Tab-separated table of C-alpha atoms and ligand atoms in Angstrom:
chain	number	residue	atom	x	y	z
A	837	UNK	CA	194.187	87.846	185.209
A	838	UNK	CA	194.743	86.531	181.511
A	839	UNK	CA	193.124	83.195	180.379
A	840	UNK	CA	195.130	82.390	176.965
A	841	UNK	CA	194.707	79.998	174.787
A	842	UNK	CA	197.952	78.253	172.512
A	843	UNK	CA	197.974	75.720	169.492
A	844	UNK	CA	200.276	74.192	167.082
A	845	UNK	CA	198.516	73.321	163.921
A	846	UNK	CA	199.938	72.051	160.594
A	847	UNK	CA	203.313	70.443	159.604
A	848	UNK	CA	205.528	70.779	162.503
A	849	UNK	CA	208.943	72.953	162.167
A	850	UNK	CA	211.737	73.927	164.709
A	851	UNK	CA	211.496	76.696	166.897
A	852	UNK	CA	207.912	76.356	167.406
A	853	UNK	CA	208.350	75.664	171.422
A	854	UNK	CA	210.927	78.587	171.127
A	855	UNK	CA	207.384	81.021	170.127
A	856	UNK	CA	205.403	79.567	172.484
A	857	UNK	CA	208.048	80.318	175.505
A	858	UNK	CA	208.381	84.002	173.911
A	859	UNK	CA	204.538	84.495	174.459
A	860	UNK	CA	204.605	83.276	178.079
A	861	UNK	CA	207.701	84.357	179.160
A	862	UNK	CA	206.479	88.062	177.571
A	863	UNK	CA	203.524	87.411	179.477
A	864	UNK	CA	204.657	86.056	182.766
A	865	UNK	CA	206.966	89.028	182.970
A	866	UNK	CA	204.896	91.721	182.724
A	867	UNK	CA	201.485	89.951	184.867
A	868	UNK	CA	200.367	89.182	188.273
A	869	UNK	CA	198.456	86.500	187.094
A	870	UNK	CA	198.472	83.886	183.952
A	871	UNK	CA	196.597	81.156	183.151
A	872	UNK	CA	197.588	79.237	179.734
A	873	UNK	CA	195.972	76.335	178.380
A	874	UNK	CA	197.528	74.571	175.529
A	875	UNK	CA	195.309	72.684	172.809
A	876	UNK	CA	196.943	69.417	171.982
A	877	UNK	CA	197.354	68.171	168.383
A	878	UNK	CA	196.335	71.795	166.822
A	879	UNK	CA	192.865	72.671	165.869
A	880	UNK	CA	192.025	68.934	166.685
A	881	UNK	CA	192.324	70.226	170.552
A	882	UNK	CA	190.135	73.164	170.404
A	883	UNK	CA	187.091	71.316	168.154
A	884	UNK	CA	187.427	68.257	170.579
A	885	UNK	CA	188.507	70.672	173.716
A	886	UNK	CA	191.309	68.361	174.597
A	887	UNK	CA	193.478	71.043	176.635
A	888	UNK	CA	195.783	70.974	179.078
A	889	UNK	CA	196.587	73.792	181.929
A	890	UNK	CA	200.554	74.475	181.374
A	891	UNK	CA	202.621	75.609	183.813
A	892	UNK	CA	206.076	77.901	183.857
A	893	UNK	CA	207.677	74.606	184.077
A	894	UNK	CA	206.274	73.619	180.531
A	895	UNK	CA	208.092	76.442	179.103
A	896	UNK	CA	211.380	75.860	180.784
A	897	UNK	CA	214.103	74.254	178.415
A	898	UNK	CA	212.173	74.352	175.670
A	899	UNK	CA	214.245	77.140	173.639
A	900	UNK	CA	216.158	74.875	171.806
A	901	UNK	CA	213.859	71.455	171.384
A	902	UNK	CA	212.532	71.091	168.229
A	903	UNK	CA	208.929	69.487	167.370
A	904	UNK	CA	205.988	70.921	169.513
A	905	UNK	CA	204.885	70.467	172.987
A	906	UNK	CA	201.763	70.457	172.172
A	907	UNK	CA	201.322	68.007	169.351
A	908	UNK	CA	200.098	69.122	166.291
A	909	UNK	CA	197.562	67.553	163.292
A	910	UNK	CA	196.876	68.342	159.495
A	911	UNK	CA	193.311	69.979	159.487
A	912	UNK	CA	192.729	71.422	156.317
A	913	UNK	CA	190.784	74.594	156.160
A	914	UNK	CA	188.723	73.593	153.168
A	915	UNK	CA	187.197	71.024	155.796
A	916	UNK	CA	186.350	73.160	158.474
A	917	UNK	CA	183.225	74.267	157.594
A	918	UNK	CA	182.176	70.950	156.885
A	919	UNK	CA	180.957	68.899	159.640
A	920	UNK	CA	182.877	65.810	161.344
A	921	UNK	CA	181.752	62.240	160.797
A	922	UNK	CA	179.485	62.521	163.524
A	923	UNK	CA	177.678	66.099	162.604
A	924	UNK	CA	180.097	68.355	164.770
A	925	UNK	CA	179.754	71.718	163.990
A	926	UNK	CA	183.702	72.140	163.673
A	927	UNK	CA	183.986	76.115	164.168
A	928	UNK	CA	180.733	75.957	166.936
A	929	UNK	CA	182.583	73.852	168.967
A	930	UNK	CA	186.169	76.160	168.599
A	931	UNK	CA	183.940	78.911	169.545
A	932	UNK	CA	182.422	76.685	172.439
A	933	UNK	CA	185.913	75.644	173.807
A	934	UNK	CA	187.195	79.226	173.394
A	935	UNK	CA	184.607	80.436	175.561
A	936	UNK	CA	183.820	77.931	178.265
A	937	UNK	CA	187.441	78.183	179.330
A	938	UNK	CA	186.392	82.559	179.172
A	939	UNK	CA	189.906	83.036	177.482
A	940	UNK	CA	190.910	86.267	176.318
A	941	UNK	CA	193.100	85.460	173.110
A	942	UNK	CA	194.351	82.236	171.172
A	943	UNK	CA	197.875	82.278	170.354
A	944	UNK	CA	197.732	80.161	166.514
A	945	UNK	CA	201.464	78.667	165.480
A	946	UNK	CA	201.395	77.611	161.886
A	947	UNK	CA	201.345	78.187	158.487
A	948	UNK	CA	199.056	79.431	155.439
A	949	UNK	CA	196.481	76.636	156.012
A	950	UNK	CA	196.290	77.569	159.600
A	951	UNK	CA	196.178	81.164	159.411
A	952	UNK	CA	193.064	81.012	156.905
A	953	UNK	CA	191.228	79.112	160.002
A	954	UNK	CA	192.607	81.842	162.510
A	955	UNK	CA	191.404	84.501	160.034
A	956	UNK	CA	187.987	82.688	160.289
A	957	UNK	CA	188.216	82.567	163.869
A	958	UNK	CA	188.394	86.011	164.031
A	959	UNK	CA	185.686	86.721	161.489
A	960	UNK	CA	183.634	84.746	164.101
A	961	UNK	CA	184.467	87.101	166.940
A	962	UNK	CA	187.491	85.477	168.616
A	963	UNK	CA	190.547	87.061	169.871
A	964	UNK	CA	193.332	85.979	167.404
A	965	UNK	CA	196.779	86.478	167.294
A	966	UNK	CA	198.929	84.350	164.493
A	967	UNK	CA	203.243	83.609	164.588
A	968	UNK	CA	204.109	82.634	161.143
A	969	UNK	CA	205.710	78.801	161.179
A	970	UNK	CA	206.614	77.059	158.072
A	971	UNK	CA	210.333	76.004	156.796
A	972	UNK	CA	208.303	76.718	153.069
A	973	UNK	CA	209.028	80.718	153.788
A	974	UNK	CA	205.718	81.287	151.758
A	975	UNK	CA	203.477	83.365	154.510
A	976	UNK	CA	202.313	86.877	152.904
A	977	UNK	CA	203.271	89.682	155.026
A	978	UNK	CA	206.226	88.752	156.958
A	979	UNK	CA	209.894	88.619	155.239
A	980	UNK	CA	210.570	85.558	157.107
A	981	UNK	CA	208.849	82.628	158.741
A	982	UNK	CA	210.114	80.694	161.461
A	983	UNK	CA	211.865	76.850	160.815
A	984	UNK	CA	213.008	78.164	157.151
A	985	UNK	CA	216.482	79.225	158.001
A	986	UNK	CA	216.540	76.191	160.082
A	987	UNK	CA	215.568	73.701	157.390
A	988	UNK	CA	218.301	75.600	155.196
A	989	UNK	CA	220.791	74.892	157.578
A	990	UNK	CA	219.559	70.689	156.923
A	991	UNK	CA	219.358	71.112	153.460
A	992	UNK	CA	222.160	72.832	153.061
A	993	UNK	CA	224.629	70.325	155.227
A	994	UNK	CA	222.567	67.471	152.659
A	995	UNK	CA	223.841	69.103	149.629
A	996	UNK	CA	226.787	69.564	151.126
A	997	UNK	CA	227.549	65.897	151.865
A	998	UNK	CA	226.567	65.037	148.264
A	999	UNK	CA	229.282	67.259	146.957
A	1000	UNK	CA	231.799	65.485	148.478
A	1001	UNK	CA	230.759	61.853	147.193
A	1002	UNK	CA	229.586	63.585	143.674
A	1003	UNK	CA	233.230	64.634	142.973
A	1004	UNK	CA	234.547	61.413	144.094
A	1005	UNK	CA	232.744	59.968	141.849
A	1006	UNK	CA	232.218	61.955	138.601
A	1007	UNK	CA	228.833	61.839	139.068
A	1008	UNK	CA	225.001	63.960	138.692
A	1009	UNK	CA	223.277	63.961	141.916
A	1010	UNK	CA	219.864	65.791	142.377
A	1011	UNK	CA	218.413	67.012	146.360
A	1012	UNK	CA	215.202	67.148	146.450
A	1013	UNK	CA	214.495	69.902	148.553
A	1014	UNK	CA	210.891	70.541	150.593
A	1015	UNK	CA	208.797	73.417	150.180
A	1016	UNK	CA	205.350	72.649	148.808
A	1017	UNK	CA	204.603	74.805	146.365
A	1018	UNK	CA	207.172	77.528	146.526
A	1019	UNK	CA	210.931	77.453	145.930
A	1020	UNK	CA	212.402	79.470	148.770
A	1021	UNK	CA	213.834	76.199	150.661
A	1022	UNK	CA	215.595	74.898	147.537
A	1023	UNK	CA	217.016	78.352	146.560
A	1024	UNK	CA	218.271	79.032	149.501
A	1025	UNK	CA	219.897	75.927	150.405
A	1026	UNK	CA	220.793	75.943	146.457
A	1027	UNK	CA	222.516	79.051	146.638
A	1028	UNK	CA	224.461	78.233	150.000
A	1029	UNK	CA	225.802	74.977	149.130
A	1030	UNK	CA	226.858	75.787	145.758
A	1031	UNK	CA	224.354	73.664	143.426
A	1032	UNK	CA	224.983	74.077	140.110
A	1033	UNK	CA	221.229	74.269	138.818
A	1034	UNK	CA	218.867	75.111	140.902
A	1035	UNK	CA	215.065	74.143	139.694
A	1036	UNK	CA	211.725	76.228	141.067
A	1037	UNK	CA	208.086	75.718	141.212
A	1038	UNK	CA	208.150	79.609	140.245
A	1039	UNK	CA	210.517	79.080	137.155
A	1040	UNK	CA	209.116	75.860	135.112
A	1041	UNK	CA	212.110	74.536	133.506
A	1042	UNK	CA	213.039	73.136	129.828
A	1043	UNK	CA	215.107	69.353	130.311
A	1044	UNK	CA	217.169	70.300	127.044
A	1045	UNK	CA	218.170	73.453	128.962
A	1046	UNK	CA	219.466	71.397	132.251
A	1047	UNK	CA	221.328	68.989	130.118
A	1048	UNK	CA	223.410	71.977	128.134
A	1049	UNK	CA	224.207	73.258	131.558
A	1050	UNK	CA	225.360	69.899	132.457
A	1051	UNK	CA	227.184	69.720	129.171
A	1052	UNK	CA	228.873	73.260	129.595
A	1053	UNK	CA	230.179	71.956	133.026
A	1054	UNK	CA	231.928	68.645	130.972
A	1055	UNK	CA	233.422	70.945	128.872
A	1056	UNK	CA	234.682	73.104	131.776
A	1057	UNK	CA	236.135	70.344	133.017
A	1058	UNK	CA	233.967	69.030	136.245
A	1059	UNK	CA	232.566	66.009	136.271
A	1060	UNK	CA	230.073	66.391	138.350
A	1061	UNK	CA	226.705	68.242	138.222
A	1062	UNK	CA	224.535	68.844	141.891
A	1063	UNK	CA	220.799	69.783	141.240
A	1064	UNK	CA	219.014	71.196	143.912
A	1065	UNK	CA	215.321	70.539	143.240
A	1066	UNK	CA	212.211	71.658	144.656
A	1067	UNK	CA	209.597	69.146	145.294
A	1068	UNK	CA	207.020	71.120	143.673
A	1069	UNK	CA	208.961	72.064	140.666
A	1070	UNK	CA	207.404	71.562	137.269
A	1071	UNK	CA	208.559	71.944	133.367
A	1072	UNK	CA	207.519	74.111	130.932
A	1073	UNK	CA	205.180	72.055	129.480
A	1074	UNK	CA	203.278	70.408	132.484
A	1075	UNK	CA	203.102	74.157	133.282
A	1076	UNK	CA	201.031	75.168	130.211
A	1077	UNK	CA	198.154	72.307	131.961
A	1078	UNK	CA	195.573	73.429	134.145
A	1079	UNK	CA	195.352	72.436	137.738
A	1080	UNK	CA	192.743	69.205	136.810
A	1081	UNK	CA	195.115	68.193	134.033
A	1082	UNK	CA	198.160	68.366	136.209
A	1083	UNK	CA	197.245	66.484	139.004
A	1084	UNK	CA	195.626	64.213	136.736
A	1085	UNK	CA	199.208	63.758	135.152
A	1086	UNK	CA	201.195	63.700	138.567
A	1087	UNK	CA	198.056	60.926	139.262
A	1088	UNK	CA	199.579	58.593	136.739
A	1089	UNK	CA	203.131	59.467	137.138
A	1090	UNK	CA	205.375	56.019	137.086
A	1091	UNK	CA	207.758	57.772	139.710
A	1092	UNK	CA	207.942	59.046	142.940
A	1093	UNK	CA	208.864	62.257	142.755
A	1094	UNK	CA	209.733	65.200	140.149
A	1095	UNK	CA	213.398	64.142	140.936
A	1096	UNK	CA	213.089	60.642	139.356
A	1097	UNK	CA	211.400	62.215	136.778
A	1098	UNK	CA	214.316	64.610	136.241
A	1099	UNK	CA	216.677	62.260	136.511
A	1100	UNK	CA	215.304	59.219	134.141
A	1101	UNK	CA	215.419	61.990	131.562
A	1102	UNK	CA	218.916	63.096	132.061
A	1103	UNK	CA	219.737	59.704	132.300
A	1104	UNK	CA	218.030	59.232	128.582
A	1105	UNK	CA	219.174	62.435	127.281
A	1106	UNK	CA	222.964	61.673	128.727
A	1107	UNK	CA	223.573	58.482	128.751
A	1108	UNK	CA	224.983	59.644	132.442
A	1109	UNK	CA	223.689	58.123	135.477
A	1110	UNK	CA	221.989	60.138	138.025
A	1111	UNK	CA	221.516	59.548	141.947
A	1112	UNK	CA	218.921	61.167	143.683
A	1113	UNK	CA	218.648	62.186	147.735
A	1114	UNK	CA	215.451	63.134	149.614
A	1115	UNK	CA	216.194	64.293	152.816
A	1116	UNK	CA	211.964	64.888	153.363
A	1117	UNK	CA	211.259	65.528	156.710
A	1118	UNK	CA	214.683	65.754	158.328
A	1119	UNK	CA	214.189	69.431	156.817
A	1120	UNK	CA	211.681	69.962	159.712
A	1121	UNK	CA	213.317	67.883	162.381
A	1122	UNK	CA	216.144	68.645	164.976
A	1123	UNK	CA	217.044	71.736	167.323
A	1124	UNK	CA	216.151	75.322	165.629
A	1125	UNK	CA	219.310	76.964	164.665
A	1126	UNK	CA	220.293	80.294	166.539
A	1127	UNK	CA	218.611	82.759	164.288
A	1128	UNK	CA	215.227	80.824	164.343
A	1129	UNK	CA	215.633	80.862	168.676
A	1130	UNK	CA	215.805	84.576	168.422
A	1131	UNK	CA	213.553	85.189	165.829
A	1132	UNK	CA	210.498	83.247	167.714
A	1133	UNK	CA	211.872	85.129	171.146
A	1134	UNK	CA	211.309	88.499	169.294
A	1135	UNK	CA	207.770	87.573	167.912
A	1136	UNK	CA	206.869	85.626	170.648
A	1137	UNK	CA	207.434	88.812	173.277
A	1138	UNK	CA	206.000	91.156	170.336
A	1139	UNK	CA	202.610	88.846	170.675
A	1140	UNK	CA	202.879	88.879	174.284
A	1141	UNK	CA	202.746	93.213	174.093
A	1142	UNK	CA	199.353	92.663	171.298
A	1143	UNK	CA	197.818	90.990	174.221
A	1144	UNK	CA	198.908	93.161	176.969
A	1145	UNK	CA	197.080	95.628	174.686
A	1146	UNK	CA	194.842	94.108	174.112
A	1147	UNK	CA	195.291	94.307	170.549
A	1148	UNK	CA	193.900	91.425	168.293
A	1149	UNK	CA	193.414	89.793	164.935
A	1150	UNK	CA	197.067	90.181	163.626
A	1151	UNK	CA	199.551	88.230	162.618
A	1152	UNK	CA	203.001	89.183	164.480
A	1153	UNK	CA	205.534	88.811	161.388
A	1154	UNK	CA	208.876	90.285	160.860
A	1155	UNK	CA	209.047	93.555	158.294
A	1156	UNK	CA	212.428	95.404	157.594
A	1157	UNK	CA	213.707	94.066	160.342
A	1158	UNK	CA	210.651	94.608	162.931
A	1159	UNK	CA	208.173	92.682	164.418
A	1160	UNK	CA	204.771	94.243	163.351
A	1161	UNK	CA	201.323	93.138	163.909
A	1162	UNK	CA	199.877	92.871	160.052
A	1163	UNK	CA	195.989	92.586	159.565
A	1164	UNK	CA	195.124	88.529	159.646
A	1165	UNK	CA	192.418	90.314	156.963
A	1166	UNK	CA	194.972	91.561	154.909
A	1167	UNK	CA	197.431	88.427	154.066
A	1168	UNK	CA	194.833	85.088	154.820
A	1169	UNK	CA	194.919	83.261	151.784
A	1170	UNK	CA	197.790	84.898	149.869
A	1171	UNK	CA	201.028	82.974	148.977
A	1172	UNK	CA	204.419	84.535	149.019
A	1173	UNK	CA	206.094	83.496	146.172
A	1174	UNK	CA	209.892	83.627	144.868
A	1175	UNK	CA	210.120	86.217	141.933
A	1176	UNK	CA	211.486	84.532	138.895
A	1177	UNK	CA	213.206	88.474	137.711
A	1178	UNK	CA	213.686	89.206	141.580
A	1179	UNK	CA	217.975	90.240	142.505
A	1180	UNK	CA	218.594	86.916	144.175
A	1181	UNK	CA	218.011	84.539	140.700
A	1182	UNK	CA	219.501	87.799	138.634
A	1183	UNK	CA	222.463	87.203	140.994
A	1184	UNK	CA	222.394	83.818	141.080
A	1185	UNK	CA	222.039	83.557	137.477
A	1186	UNK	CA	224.996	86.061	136.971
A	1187	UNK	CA	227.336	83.365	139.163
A	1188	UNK	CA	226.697	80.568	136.775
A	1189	UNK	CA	223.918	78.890	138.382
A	1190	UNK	CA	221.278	77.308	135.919
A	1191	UNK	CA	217.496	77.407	136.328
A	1192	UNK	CA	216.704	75.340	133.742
A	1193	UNK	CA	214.835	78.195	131.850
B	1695	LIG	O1	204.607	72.819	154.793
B	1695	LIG	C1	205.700	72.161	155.316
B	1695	LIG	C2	205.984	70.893	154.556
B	1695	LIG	O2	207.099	70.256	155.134
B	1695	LIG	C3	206.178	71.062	153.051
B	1695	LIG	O3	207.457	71.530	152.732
B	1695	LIG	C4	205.866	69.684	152.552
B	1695	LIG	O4	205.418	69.706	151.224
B	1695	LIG	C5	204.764	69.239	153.483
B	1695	LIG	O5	204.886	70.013	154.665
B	1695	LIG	C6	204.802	67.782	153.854
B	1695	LIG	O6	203.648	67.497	154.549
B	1695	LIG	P1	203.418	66.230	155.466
B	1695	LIG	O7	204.255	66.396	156.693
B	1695	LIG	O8	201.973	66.243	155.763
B	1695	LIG	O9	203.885	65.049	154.668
């Protein structure tokens, strides 16, 4: 008999529900007996042991429904050694939960946030295995993460759309494209829908620089400009400001969003008018597209081997092509970042597309 444990925790993504039927069915296939309890609402579930006891039928039909089953919650990691409002030892009573239902591993969907608490789990003596979820792409040790190619798919069919009403129209449009702090959403989706400047938390841009591209494009004869930009990018001077002074900045900031900001200075630089598109969280929302399904049936039966050997403390994450079990030790806390010099921007830059550097 196995007793495992399974959580969503973080900002939801497709294909989650896809993992968590790879583990089981992995499982259910190669046991007598199962027993799987899901936490509901991430970490939230296992502090507050609000479970459930799920069933073959909770996994059935779930390949291609996006959100979670199991709810998920926002609990950052910088928090969880601090106790709740009413004293709660938060990583006592995960270690409680874990072993008053005598489970043998916890299964841990989510992203970098939630794999530092799973690599603290598993400092504490827990049986950890982690599947990398974020559409941000930005998880150390695995090429890809699942809900990325997903959310380019959205993004993608967003800048799209805006192509066709941009040319009708003669006119600048930005996307602003999730991603947090990295730029492998907007680059992506950038590259595949054919945006003509594509801007990058990783490549702090220059305004004068964005406008000559837009200029160059005039002169060439189109009359519209699409901007693909990353919700965390940043320009060359708010760059040069330390952390304090930049959120101190972005504190007082009279608009929304970098996007605005971009475009009120096009705008002034241009004397062009500029639209602007968030698509937000449809990025994470809908059915995960085919590649996503098999790539979370591939880790989720690679996770379900780590337990049938018993094998802990890894994440499961996708190198060259493989699913490997990398040391939670070895990537916890590390962001992977787009290269500014890596082939895809050389390319990308070599095809006309402007960075704004
Ligand atoms: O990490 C996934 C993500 O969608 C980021 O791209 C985005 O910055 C963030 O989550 C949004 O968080 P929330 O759902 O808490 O608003």
């Amino acid at each position: 008999m196995k007793r495992i444990g399974l959580l969503t925790s973080g900002g939801d993504c497709q294909a989650l529900n896809a993992a968590m039927r790879g583990v089981v069915k992995g499982l259910s296939a190669n046991l007598e007996e199962l027993e799987v309890y899901g936490f509901h609402n991430g970490y939230k579930g296992l502090i507050y042991g609000d479970y459930r006891l799920l069933t073959s039928k909770d996994f059935s039909g779930i390949l291609t429904k996006g959100g979670t089953i199991l709810g998920s919650s926002r609990q950052p990691f910088k928090l969880m050694q601090v106790p709740d409002e009413n004293g709660l030892d938060k990583v006592a009573a995960m270690k409680h939960t874990y072993h008053k239902l005598n489970l043998d591993c916890l299964v841990i969907l989510g992203g970098n946030g939630t794999q530092k608490t799973a690599n603290l789990l598993r400092e504490e003596g827990l049986n950890i295995l982690h599947l990398p979820k974020t559409i941000d792409n930005d998880i150390y040790g695995t090429d890809v993460t699942f809900g990325f190619q997903s959310a380019i798919d959205i993004a993608t069919d967003v800048i799209d759309c805006i192509h066709t009403t941009a040319d009708s129209h003669n006119r600048i449009f930005i996307v602003e494209v999730m991603g947090h702090k990295v730029g492998w959403l907007t680059l992506y989706a950038g590259v595949a829908s054919g945006a003509d400047i594509i801007l990058l938390p990783e490549i702090p841009y220059d305004i004068k620089k964005i406008t000559d591209a837009i200029d160059r494009r005039k002169k060439a004869g189109n009359g519209f400009t699409i901007l693909a930009v990353a919700e965390g990018a940043i320009s060359k001077e708010d760059a040069k400001l330390s952390k304090k002074e930049y959120k101190e900045k972005l504190a007082k900031r009279k608009y929304p969003s970098v996007s605005y900001e971009v475009a009120a200075e096009i705008e002034k630089i241009t004397g062009a008018e500029v639209r602007v598109t968030v698509p937000g969280h449809m990025q994470r929302g809908g059915s995960p597209c085919p590649y996503d399904r098999v790539l979370c049936t591939r880790l989720g039966a690679a996770a379900a081997k780590a337990i049938i050997d018993n094998d802990y403390g890894y994440m499961i994450g996708m190198v060259d092509g493989k699913t490997k079990r990398v040391p939670l030790k070895d990537v916890a806390g590390k962001l992977k970042m787009v290269e500014p010099d890596c082939q895809m921007i050389k390319e990308a830059k070599r095809i006309g597309i402007s960075f704004g550097d």
